[in-house]
Coordinates of C-alpha atoms and ligand atoms in Angstrom, one line a residue:
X20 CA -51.7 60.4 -64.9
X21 CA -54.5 62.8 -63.3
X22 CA -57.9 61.5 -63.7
X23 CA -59.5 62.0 -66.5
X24 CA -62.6 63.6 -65.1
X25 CA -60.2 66.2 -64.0
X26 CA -59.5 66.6 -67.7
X27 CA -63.0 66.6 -68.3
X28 CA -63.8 69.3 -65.9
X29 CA -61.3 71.5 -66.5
X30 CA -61.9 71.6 -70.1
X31 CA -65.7 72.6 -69.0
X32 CA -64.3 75.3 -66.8
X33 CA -62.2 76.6 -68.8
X34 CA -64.0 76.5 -72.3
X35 CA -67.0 78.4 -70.4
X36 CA -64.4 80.7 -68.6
X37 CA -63.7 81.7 -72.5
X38 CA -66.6 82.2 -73.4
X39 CA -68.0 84.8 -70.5
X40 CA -64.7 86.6 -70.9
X41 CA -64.7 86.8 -74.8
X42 CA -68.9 87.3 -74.6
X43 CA -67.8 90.0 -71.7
X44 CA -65.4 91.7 -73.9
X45 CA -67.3 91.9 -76.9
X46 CA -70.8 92.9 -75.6
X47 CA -70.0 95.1 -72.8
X48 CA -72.1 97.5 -74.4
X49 CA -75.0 95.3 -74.7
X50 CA -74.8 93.6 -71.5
X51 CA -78.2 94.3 -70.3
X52 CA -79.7 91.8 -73.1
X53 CA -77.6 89.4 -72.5
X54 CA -77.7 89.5 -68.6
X55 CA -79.4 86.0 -68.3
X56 CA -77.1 84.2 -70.4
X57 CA -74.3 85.5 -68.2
X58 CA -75.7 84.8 -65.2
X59 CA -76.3 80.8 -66.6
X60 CA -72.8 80.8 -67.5
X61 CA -71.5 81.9 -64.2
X62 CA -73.4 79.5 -62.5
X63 CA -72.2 76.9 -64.9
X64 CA -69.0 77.7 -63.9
X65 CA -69.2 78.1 -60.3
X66 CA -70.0 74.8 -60.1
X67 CA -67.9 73.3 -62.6
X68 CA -65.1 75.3 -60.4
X69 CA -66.3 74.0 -56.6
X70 CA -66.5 70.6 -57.7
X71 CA -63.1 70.9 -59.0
X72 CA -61.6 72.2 -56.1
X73 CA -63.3 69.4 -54.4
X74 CA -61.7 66.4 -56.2
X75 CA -58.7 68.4 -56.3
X76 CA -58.1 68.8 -52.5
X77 CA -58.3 65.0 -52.5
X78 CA -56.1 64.4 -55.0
X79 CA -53.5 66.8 -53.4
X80 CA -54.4 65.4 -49.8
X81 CA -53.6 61.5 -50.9
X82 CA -50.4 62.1 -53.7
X83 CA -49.3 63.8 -50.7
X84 CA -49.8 61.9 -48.1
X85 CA -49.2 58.9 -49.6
X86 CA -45.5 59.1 -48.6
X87 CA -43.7 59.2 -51.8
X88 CA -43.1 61.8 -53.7
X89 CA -45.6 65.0 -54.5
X90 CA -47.3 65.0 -57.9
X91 CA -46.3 61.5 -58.3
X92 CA -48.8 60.3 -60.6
X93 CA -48.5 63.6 -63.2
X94 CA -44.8 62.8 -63.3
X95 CA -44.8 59.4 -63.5
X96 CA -42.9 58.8 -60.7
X97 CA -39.9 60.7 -62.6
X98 CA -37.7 62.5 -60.1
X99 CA -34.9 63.0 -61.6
X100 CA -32.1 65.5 -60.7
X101 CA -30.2 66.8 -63.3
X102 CA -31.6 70.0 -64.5
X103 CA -35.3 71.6 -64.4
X104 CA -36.5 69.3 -67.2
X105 CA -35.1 66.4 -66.2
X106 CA -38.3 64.4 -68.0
X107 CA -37.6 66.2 -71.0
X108 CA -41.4 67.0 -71.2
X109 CA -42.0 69.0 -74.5
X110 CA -44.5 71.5 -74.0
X111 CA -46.7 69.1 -77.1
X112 CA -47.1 66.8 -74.6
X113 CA -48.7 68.7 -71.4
X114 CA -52.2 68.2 -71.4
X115 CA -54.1 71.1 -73.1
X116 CA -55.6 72.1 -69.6
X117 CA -55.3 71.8 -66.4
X118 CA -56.6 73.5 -63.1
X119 CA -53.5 73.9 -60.4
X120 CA -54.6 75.1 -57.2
X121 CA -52.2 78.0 -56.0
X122 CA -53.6 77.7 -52.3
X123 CA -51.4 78.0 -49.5
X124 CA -48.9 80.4 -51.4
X125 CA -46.1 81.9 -49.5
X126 CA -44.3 84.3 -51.4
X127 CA -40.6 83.3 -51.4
X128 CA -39.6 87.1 -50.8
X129 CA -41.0 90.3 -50.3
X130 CA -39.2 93.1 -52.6
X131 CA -39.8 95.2 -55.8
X132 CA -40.0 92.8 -59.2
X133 CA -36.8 94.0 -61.0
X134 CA -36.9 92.1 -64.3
X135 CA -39.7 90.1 -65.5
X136 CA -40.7 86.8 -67.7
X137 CA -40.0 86.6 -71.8
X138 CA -37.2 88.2 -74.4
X139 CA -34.3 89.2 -72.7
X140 CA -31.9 89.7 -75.3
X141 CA -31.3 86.7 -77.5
X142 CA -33.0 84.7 -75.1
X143 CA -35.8 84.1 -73.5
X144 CA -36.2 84.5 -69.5
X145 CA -37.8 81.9 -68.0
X146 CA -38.5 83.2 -64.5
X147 CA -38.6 87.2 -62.8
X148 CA -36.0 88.5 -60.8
X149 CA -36.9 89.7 -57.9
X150 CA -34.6 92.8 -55.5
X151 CA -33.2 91.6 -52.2
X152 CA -30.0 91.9 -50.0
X153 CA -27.7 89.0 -50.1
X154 CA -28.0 86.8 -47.1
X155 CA -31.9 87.6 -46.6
X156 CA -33.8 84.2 -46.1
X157 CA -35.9 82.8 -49.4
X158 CA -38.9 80.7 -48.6
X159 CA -40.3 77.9 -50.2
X160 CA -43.4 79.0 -52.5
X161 CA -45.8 76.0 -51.2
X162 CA -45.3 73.1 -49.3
X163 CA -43.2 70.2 -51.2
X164 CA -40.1 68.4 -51.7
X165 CA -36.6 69.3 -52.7
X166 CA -35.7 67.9 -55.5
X167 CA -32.8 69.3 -56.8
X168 CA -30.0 71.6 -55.2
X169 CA -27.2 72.6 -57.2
X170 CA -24.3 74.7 -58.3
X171 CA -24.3 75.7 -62.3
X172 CA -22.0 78.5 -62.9
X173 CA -23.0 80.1 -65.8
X174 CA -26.6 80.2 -64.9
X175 CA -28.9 79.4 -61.9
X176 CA -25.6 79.6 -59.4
X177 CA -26.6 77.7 -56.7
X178 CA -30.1 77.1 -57.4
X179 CA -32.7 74.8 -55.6
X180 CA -36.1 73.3 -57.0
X181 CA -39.3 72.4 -55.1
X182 CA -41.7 69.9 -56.4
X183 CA -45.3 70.9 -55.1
X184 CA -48.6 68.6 -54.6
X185 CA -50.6 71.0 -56.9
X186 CA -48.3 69.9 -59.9
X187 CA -45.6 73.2 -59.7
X188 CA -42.5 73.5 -59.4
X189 CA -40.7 76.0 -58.6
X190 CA -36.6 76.9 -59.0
X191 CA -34.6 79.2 -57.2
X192 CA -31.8 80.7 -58.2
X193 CA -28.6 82.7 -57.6
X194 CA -28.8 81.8 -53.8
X195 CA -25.4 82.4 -51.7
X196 CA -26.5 79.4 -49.7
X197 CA -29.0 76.2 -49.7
X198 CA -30.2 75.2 -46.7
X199 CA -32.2 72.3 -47.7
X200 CA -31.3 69.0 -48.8
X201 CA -32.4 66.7 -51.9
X202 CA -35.2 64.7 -51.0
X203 CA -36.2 66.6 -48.2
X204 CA -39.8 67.5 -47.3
X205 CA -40.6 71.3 -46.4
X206 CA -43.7 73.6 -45.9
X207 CA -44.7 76.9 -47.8
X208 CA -42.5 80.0 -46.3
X209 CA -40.1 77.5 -45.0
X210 CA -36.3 79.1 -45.7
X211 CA -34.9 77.2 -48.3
X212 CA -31.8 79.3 -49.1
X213 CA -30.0 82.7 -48.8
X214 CA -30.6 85.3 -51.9
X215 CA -27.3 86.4 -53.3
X216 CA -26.0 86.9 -56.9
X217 CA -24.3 83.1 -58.0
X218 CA -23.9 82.1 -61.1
X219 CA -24.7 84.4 -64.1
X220 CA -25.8 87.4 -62.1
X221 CA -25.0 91.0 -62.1
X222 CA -26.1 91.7 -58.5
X223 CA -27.9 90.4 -55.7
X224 CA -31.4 88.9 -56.6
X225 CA -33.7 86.0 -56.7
X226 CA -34.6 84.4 -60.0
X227 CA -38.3 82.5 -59.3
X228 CA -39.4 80.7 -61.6
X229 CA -42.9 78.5 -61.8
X230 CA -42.5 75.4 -64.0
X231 CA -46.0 72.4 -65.0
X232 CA -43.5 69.7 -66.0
X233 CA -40.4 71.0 -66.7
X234 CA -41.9 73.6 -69.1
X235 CA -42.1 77.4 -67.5
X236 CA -44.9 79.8 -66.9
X237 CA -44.9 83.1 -66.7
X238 CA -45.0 83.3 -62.6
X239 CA -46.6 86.6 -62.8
X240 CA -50.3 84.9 -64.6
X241 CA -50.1 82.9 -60.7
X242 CA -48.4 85.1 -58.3
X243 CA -49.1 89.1 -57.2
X244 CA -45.6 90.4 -56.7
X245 CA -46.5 93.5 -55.7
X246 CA -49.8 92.3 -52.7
X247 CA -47.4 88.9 -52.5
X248 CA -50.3 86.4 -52.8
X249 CA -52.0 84.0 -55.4
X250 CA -54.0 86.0 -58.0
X251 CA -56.5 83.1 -57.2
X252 CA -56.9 80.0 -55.6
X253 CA -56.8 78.4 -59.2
X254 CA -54.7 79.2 -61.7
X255 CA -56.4 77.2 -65.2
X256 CA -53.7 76.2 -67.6
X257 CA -54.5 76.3 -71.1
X258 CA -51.4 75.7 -72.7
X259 CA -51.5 78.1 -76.0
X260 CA -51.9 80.4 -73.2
X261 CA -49.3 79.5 -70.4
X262 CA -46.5 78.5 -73.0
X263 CA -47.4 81.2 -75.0
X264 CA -43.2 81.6 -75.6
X265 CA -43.2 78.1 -77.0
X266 CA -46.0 79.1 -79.5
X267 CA -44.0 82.2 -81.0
X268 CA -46.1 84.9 -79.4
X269 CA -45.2 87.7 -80.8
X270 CA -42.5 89.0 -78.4
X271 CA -41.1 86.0 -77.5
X272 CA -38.5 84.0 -79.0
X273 CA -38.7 80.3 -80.3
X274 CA -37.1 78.0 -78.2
X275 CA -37.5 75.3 -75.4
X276 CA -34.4 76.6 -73.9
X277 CA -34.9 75.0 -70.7
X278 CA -31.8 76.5 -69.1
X279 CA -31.8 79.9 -67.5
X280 CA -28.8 81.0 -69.9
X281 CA -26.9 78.7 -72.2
X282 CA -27.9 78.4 -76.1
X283 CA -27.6 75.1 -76.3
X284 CA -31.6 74.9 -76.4
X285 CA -33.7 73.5 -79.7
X286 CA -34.6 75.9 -82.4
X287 CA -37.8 76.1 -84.3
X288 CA -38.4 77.0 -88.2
X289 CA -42.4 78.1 -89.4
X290 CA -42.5 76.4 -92.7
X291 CA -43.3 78.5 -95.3
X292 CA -45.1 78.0 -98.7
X293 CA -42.4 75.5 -101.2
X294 CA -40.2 74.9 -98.4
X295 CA -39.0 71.4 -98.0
X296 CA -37.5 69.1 -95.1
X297 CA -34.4 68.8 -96.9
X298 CA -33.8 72.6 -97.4
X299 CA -34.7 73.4 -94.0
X300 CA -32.5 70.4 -92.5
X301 CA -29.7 72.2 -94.5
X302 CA -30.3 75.3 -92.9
X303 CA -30.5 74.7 -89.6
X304 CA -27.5 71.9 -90.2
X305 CA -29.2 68.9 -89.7
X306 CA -29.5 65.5 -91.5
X307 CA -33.1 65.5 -93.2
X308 CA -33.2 61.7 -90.9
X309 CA -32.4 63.8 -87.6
X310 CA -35.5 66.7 -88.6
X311 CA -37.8 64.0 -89.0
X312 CA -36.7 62.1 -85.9
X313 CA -37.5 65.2 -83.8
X314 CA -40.5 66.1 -85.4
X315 CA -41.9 62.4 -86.2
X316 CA -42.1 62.7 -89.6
X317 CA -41.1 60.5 -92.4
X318 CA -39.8 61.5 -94.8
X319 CA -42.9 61.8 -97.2
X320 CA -44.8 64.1 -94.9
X321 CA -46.3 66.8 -96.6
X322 CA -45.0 70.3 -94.6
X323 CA -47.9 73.0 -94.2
X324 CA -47.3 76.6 -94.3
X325 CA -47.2 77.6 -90.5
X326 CA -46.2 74.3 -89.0
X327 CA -43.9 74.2 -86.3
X328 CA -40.9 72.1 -87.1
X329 CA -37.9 71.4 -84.4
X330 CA -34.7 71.6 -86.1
X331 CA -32.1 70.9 -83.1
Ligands
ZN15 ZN1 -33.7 85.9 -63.7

């Protein structure tokens, strides 16, 4: 587990990184009162913020170096490889923030943004597409380890995922070729595979996506496409925000669909005012034991209007 003064200080940094951007937004037009609290707020968080990055080089530096795998201690030592999620981390249980440093971004190629993260259809897409030829070198997105390289034909193709220091990982996918191995070390920029159009694909591009324990973020809140750098050297996680498709924003659709296209992934159901477990188990086609198993409940909980319930 990360330290909890990393908790600690994120929260800090973030909570005040709130608060100047909602105080920013809301009193731009009487910014000249408030121009001292500002100012105490960004110093607040500057230093919040360089202490941070301070601790976090360490931790990077000795998860690292420490020979076994990257990110180690966040995963639990969990390096399984049989899909994205392999832990089968719910997005309920990633902590509520975190600070990732994006430093030493490589972007993993240069070309126009085709098709980006959220709805696509009945599903949701979990990563942006990204133009290239077939055959042009893809490069690692940061330093890390392999830790999956695979064929699945009806989605990824052959697909490869990285495992960074910083917590990340990133997949991709519809590669005409891997060139790394499972288990095997390599640095940011580092070619990894050939693009192509594997798997389900309707022409040559890469699918990149960014992933904080298995659960996706929109690579675009970390990543410039367009200048090909970090939008920062930190990105701050705040997971209403970076899951925001796991919390039914508006355009997004429900689902922890880890899979880049299959819809075998869980459904959710908002309870609304009256409704019971037993007449939502019906609808979704569940046993009432099965809905309360995957939501633990008993059976005598009392739903609230706007809960999230799984219901497969
Ligand atoms: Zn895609």
């Amino acid at each position: 587990m990360i330290k909890p003064i990393l908790f600690a200080l994120s929260l800090v940094a973030l909570t005040t990184a709130t608060t100047v951007t909602a105080q920013n937004n809301r009193q731009r037009t009487r910014a000249t009162a408030n121009n001292t609290y500002y100012q105490r707020q960004n110093h607040l968080l500057d230093s919040v913020i360089s202490r941070y990055i301070e601790l976090d080089a360490q931790e990077s530096r000795s998860s690292y170096m420490s020979g076994d795998n990257p990110a180690d201690d966040l995963y639990e030592g969990a390096w399984g490889t049989s899909g994205v999620n392999a832990n089968r981390v719910e997005v309920s249980e990633v902590p509520d923030s975190v600070v990732i440093s994006c430093k030493g971004y490589v972007a993993p190629v240069i070309g126009s943004t085709t098709s980006h993260f959220g709805p696509r259809g009945s599903r949701n897409h979990y990563g942006i597409d990204i133009a290239l030829h077939t055959g042009d070198p893809v490069g690692a997105a940061f330093d890390g380890k392999v830790r999956i390289t695979r064929y699945d034909r009806g989605g990824y193709g052959y697909y490869v995922v990285i495992r960074h220091p910083n917590g990340l990982e990133t997949v991709y996918g519809h590669l005409s070729e891997i060139k790394v191995f499972q288990g095997q070390s390599v640095v940011a920029g580092q070619t990894i595979g050939l693009g192509g159009s594997t798997g389900r694909s309707t022409g040559p591009h890469l699918h990149f996506e960014a992933r904080f324990l298995g659960n996706p973020i929109n690579p675009e809140k970390l990543f410039d496409f367009q200048e090909n750098k970090a939008i920062a050297d930190n990105y701050f996680l705040v997971k209403r925000n970076s899951f925001d498709w796991a919390y039914g924003g508006r355009s997004y659709r429900s689902s922890s669909n880890h899979r880049h296209s299959s819809s075998r992934g869980a459904r959710y159901h908002k309870v609304r005012k009256g409704e019971t477990l037993s007449g939502i188990a019906s609808r979704y086609g569940v046993s009432v034991k099965e809905l309360c198993r995957l939501n633990r409940l008993s059976r005598r909980s009392v739903l609230r209007p706007g809960q999230r319930l799984r219901c497969s």
